[in-house]
XYZ file of C-alpha atoms in Angstrom:
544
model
C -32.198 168.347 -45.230
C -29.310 170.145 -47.298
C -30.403 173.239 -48.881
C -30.570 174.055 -52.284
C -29.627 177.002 -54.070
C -32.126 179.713 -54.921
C -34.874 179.867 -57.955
C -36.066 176.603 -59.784
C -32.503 174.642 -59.249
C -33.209 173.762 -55.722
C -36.070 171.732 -56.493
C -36.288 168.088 -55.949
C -35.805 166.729 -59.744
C -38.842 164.729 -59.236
C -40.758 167.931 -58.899
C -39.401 169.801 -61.720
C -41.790 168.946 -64.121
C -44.647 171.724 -62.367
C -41.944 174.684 -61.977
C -41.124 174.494 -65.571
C -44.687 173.930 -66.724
C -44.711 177.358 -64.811
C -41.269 178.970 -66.246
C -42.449 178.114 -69.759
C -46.191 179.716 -69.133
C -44.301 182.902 -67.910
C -41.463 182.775 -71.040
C -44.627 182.534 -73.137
C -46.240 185.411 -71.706
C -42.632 187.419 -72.094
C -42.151 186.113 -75.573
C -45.360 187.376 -76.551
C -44.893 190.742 -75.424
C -41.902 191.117 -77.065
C -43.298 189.865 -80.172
C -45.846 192.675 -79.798
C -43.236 194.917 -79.383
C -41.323 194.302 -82.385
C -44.044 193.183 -84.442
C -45.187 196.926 -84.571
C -44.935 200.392 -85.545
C -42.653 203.256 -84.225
C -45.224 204.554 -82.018
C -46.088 200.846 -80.676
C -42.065 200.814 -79.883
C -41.741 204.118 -78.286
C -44.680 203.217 -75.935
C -43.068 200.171 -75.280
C -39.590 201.659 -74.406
C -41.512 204.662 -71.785
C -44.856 202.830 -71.007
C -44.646 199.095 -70.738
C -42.228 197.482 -68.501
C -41.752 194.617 -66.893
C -38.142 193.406 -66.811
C -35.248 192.939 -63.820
C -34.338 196.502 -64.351
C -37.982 197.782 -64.574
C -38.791 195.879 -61.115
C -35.257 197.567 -60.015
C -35.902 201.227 -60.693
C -39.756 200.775 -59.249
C -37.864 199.216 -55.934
C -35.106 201.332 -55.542
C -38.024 204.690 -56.290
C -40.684 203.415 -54.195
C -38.200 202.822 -51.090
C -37.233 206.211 -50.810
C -38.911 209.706 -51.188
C -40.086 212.207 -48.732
C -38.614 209.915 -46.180
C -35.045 210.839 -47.353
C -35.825 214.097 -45.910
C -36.819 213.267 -42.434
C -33.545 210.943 -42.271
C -31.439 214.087 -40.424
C -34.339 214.367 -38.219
C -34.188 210.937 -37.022
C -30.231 211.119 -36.833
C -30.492 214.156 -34.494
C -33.119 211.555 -31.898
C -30.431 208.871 -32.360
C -27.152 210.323 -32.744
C -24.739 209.945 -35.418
C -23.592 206.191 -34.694
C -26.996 204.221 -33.908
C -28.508 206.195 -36.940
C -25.616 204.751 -39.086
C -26.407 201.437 -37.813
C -29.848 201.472 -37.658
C -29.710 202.054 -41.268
C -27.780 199.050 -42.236
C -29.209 196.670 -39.926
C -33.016 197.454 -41.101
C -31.936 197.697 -44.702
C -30.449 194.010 -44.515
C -33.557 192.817 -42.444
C -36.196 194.979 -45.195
C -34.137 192.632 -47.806
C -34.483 189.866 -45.950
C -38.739 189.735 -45.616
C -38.985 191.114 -49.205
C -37.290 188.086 -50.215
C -39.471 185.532 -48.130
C -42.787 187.115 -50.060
C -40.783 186.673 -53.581
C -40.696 183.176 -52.505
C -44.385 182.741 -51.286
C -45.561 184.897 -54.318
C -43.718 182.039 -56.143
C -45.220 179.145 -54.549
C -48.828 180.576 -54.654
C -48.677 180.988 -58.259
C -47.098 177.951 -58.980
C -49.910 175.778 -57.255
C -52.372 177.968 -58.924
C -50.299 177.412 -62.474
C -51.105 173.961 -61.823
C -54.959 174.249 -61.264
C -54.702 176.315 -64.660
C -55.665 179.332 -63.417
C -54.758 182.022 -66.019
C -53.715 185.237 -64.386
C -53.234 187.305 -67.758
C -56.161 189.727 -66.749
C -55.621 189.739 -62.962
C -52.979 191.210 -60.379
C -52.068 188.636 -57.739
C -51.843 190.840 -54.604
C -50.418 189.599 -50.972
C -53.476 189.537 -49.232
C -54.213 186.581 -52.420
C -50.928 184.934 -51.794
C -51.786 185.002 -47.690
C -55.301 182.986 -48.668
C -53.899 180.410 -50.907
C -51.385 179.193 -48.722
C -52.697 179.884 -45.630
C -56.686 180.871 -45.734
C -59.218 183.535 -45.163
C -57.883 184.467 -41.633
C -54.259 185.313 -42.695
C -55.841 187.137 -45.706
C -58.140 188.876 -43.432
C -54.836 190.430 -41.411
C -52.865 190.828 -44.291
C -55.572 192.715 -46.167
C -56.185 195.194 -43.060
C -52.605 195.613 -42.344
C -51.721 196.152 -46.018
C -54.238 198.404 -47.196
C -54.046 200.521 -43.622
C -50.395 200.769 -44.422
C -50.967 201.766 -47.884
C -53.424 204.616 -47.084
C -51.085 206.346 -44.662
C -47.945 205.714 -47.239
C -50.255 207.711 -49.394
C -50.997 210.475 -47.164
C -47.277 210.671 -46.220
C -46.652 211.608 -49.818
C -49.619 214.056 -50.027
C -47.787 215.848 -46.944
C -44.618 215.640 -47.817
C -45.316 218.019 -51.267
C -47.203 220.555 -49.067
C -44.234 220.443 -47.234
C -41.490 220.896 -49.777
C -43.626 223.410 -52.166
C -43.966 225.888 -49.336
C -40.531 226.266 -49.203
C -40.590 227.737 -52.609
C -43.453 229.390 -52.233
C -44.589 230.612 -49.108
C -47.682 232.391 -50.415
C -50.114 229.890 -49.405
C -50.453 228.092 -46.219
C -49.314 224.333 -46.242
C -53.026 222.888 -45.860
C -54.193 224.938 -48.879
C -51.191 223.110 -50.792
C -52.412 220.066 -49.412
C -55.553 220.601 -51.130
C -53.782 221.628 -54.542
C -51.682 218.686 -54.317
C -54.197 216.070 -53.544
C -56.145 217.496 -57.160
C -52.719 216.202 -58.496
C -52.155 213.129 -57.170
C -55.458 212.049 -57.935
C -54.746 212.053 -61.747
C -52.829 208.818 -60.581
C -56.254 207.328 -61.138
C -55.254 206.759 -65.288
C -52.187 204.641 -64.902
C -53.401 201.425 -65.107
C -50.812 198.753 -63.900
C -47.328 198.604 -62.227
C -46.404 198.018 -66.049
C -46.985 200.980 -66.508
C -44.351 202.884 -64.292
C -41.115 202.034 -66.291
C -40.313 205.628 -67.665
C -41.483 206.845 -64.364
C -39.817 204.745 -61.734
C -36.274 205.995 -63.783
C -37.014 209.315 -63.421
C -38.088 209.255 -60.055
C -34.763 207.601 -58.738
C -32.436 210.270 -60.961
C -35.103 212.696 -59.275
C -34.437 211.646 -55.486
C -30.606 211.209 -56.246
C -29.644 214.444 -57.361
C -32.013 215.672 -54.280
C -30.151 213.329 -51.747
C -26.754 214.371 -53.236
C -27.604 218.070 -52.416
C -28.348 218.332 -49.899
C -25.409 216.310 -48.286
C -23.289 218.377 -50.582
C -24.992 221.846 -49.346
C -24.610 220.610 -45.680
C -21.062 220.009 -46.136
C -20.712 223.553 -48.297
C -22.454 225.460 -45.778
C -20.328 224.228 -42.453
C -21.570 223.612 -38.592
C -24.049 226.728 -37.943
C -21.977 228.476 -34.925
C -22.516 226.648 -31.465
C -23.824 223.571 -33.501
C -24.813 220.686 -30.861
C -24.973 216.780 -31.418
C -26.196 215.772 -28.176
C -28.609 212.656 -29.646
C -29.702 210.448 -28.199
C -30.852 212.755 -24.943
C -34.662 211.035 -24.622
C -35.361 207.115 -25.090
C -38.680 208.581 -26.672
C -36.906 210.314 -29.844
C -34.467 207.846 -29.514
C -37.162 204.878 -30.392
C -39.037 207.514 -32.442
C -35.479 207.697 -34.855
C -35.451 204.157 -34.749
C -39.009 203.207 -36.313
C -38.390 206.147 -39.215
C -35.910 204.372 -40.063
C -37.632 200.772 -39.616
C -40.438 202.722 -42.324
C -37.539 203.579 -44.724
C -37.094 200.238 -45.045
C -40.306 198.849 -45.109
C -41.304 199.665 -48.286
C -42.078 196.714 -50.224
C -45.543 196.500 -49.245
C -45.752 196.222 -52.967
C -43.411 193.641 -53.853
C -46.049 191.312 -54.772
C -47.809 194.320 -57.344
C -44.020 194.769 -58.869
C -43.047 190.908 -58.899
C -46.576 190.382 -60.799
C -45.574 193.168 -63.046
C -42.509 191.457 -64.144
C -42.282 189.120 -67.108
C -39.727 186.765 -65.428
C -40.693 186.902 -61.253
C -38.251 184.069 -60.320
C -35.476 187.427 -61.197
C -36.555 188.760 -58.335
C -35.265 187.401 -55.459
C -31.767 189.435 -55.126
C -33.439 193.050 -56.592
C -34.684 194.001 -53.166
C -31.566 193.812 -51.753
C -29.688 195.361 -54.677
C -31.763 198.256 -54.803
C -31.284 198.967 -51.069
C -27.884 199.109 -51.090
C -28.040 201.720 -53.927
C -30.351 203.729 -51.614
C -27.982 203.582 -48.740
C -25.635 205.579 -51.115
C -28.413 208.118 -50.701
C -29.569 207.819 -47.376
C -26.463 207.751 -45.485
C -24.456 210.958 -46.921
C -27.095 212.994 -46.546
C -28.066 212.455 -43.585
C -24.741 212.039 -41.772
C -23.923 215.746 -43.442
C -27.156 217.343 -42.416
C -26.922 216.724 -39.156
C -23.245 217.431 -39.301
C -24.083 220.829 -40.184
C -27.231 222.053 -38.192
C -27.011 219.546 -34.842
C -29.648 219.438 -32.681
C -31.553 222.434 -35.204
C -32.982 219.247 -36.500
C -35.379 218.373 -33.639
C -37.167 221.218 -34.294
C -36.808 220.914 -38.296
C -38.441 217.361 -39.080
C -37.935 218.574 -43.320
C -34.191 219.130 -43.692
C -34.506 221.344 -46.677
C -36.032 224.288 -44.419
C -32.386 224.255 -42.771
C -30.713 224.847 -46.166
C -30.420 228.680 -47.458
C -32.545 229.198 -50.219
C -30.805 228.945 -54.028
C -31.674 227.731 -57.259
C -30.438 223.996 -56.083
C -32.393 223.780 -53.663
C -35.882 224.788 -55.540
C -34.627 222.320 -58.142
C -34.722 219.692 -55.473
C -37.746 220.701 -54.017
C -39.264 220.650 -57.438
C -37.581 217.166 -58.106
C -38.686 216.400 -55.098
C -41.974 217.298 -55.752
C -42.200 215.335 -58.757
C -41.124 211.826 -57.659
C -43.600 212.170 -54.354
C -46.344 212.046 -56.939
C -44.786 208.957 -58.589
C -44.228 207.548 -55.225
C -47.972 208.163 -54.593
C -49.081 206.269 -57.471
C -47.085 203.333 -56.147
C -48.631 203.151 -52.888
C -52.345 203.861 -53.976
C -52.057 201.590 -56.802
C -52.503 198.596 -55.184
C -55.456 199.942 -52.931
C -56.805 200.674 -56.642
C -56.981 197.293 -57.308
C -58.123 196.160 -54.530
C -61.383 198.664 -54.800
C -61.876 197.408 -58.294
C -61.777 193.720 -57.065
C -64.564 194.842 -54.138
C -66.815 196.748 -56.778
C -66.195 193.640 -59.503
C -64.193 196.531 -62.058
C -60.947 194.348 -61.885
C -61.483 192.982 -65.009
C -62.857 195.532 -67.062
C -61.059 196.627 -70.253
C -62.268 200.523 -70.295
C -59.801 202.993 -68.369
C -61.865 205.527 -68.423
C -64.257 203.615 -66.292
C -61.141 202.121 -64.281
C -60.299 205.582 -63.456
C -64.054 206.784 -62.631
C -64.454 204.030 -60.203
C -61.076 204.371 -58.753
C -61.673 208.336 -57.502
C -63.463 207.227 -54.288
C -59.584 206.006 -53.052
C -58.479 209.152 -53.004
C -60.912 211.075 -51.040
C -59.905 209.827 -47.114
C -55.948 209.822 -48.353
C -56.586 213.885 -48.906
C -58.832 214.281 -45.887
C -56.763 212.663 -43.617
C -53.479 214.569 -45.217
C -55.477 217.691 -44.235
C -56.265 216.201 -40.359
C -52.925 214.621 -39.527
C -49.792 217.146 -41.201
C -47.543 216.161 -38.974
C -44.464 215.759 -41.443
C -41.680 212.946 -39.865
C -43.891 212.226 -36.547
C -46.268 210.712 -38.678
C -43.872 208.337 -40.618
C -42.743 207.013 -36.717
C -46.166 205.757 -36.177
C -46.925 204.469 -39.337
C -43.388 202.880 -39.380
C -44.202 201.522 -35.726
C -47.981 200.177 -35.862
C -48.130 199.267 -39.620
C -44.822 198.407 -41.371
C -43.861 196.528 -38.216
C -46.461 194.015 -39.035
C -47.152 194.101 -42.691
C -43.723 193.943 -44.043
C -41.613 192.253 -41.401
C -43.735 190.184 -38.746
C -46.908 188.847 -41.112
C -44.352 187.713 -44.060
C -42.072 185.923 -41.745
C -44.807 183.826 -39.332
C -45.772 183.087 -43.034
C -43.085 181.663 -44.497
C -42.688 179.270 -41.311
C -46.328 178.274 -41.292
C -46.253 177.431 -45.014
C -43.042 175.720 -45.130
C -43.919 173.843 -41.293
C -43.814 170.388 -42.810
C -41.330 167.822 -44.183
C -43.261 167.911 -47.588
C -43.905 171.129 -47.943
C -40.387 171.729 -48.005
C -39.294 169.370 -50.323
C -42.088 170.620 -52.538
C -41.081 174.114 -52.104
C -40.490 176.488 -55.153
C -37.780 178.556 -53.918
C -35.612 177.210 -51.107
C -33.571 179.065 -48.660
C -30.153 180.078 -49.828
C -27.438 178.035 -48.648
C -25.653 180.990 -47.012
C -28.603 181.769 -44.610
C -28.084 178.583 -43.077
C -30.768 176.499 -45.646
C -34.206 175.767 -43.581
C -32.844 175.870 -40.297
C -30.779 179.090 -40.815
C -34.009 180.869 -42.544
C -36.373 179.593 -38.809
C -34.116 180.968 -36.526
C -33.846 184.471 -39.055
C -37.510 184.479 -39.496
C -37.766 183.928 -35.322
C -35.418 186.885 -34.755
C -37.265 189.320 -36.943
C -40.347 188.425 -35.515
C -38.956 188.536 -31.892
C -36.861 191.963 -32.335
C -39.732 193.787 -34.611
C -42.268 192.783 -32.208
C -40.269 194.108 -29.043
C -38.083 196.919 -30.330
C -40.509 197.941 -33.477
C -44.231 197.629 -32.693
C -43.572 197.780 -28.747
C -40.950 200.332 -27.913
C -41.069 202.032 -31.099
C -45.289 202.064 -30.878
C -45.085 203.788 -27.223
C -42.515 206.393 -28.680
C -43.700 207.065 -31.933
C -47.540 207.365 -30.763
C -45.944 209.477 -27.621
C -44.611 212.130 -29.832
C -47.519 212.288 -32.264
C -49.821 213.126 -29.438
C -47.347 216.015 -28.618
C -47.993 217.195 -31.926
C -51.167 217.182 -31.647
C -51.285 218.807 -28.464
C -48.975 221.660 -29.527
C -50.147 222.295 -33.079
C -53.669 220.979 -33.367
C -55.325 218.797 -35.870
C -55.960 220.420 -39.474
C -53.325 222.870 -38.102
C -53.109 225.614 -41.164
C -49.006 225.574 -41.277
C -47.154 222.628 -39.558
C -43.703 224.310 -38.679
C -44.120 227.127 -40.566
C -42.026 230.064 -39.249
C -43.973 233.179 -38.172
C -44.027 235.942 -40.829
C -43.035 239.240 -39.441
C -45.562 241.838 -40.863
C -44.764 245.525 -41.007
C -46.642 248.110 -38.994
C -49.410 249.589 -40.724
C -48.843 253.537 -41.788
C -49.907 256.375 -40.184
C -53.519 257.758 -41.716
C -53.186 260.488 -43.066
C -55.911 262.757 -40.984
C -53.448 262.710 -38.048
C -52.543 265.536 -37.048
C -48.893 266.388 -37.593
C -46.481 266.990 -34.513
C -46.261 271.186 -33.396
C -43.343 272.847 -35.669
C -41.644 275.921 -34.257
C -42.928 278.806 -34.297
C -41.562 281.190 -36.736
C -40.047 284.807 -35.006
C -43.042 286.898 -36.059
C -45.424 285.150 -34.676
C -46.682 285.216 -30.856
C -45.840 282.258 -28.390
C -48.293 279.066 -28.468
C -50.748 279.113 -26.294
C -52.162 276.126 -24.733
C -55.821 276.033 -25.428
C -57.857 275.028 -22.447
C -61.778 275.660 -22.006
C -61.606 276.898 -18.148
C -58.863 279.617 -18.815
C -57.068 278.522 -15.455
C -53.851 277.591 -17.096
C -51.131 280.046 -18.037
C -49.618 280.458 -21.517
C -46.359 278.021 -21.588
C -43.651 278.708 -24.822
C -44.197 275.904 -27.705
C -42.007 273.182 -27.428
C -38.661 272.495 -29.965
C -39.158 270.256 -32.735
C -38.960 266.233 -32.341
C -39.367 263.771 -34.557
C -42.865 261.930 -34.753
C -42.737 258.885 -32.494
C -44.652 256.853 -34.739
C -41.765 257.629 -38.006
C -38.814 256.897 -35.331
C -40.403 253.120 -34.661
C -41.141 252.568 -38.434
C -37.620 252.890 -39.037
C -36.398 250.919 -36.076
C -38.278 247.904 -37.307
C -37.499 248.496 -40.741
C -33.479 248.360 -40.104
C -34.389 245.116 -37.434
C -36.339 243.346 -39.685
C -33.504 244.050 -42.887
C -30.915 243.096 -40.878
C -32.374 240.105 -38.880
C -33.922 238.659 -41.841
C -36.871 235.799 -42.006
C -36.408 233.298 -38.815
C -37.739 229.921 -38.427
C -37.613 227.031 -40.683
């Protein structure tokens, strides 16, 4: 069977008749909202330019913010457990294969809702979610895997965020420990509870990308500025455990559209959708690459011992803006990943529907309270995203999507029914079965097997070396200054002056004989003050 090309034009013209019956119910819903829009006053304009979105470019910036955030910062880590080559190529290869699976759930969000369109099921006042999507074409078991995958991933994507800004903020301010920030932090995030919908992110999204670009411009531009620290080492890949540790960071930097369906839904045209993935990941590749390739230029091997890059960096006004910027598009990036497991609360508690935000946001609270707890157990900054990128995103965003795109599309008539049809690049049906074997073959192996022994190898390091709930993952040691002499010691003998008799030394027996006073010396106690004061000026703060 020849392939057709992608979106509504490679449908049989016999079956054309449903897809535009669905086209034309989402150009009415569009048309609407537009009318709205212009139909009102200033203030009903300006919240539609900051609060309201739901075009290509809307579903763009929320792609291109929600695939990278902290993670751009544990990038140089991964290139120092993989070297400089397979991290280069590691990045490409998952970035085209991330594209790949977010563009086989565009088309099965597409053919769910077009076979509910034609029940006349009105989805004005609902979010279609994956786990949906899974059921409707395929039933309650796939649902039941997607949901548990999904919403497992979700939660940890969540706490990743929560300890990535106790991360970044104590390298600003060192005053309090990183758990205690965790707690601060998790107080913010937790306002994320008021924004209602993926709609709602437009303003947000845009800031968060200019956020993480100036940040991932920095700090390749500091690396470069600041040159190879002396006796600088690249000696990656030296253990097959970092090495496949590296690799499934990577495979998580990737793997973020675990909310493509939430963001497609959002959207007032969907069938645009198919080539923003892709677009958006080669804009973050401008990001990713540079900066990491010129931290680990710069520091080496430093990096294994560094999983945040920015605690390598000297200390300026730059780099507090980017830990600040940084700071701020984490909390975005937070609200995209616990947004979804919002809805799916209010769906379990029967809230989906309601009209009262207030009461949205009450009901929603409950979400938050395991992503903060389990922040505060596991604050293992970069290890963590290995094993969340190995025994989550290896399923839910690359294996699941692709065994369901060949189940649903397993017969003759399903595929000449289909919605969206393979391009004719990939190789049409054929060309999209052997992909969708290879990704399920090489994820399974390389991603959830290797990857899964490596990842879950050097988390239980972590654990072993710094505890759970440890106070201050990584944290440098501070170097504390002897405490003062009191003053009711008793000051060191001073010569005696030439009118008065020689010292004696007491003793209660008598036995001894009278000895001269000693010379003058400095008090020991003054002498090792001052050592450690010039040491400690000199040698300045060590660590991160």
């Amino acid at each position: 069977m020849a392939a057709g090309g992608g979106g509504g034009g490679g449908i049989a013209d016999e079956k054309q008749a449903p897809a535009e019956a669905f086209g034309g119910h989402l150009q009415e819903a569009a048309d609407m909202m537009e009318e709205e829009q212009h139909s009102g006053g200033v203030k009903s304009r300006l919240s539609g330019l900051l609060w309201h979105g739901g075009s290509a470019y809307d579903a763009w910036f929320s792609c291109a913010s929600n695939q990278v955030a902290q993670v751009l910062l544990t990038l140089p880590y991964s290139f120092a457990q993989l070297g400089m080559l397979s991290g280069i190529l590691f990045q490409l290869f998952y970035g085209l294969l991330g594209s790949w699976t977010a563009y086989l759930i565009s088309a099965l969000y597409l053919e769910y809702r077009t076979r509910r369109e034609r029940d006349k099921v009105d989805f004005r006042n609902h979010v279609i979610q994956w786990f949906e999507v899974l059921d409707g074409l395929l039933g309650r078991h796939w649902r039941n895997a997607g949901l548990a995958f999904n919403c497992t991933f979700l939660l940890f994507g969540s706490v990743i965020q929560l300890i990535g800004c106790a991360s970044n903020i104590y390298y600003v301010n060192d005053r309090l420990d990183k758990r205690t920030w965790t707690y601060v932090f998790g107080a913010c995030c937790a306002t994320t509870v008021f924004i209602p919908s993926f709609h709602n992110y437009r303003v947000w999204s845009f800031l968060g990308l200019v956020m993480t670009t100036y940040t991932a411009w920095y700090i390749a531009v500091a690396s470069l500025v600041h040159g190879q620290v002396e006796g600088v080492q690249h000696s990656g890949p030296t253990r097959i455990v970092l090495y496949f540790t590296g690799a499934t960071n990577i495979l998580y930097t990737f793997g973020g559209h675990a909310v493509t369906v939430e963001i497609m839904h959002a959207m007032w045209r969907p069938q645009k959708f198919k080539a923003i993935y892709l677009l958006a990941t080669l804009y973050v590749m401008t990001l990713t690459l540079p900066s990491a390739a010129a931290a680990y230029w710069a520091f080496g091997d430093e990096l294994l011992t560094h999983s945040n890059a920015l605690a390598l960096l000297p200390r300026t006004p730059f780099r507090d803006a980017a830990v600040v910027l940084m700071l701020i598009h984490q909390f975005i990036t937070f609200g995209f990943a616990c947004t979804p497991l919002y809805f799916v609360w209010e769906k379990l508690i029967g809230l989906h529907d309601c009209r009262s935000l207030c009461k949205r946001a009450a009901a929603r609270l409950p979400v938050v309270v395991p992503i903060w707890f389990l922040a505060i157990i596991f604050p293992f900054f970069g290890p963590i995203n290995s094993a969340v990128g190995s025994l989550l995103v290896s399923f839910t965003v690359y294996i699941i999507p692709a065994l369901a795109h060949m189940v649903t599309f397993r017969s003759p008539q399903s595929r000449e029914n289909a919605v969206e049809r393979p391009p004719r690049f990939a190789g049409g049906w054929t060309g999209a079965y052997v992909i969708n074997s290879f990704v399920v073959a090489w994820v399974l192996v390389v991603g959830f097997g290797f990857g899964g022994w490596a990842s879950i190898t050097n988390f239980v390091q972590q654990v072993n070396t710094f505890g759970l709930f440890a106070k201050c993952y990584q944290c440098p040691p501070h170097i504390t200054a002897p405490p003062a002499a009191p003053a009711f010691i008793t000051p060191p003998p001073m010569a005696p002056a030439p009118s008065m008799p020689p010292a004696t030394a007491f003793n209660a027996t008598g036995l001894f004989p009278t000895v001269p006073a000693p010379a003058p010396a400095p008090a020991p106690m003054i002498n090792f003050f001052l050592r450690h004061h010039h040491h400690r000026h000199h040698g300045g703060r060590h660590g991160l």
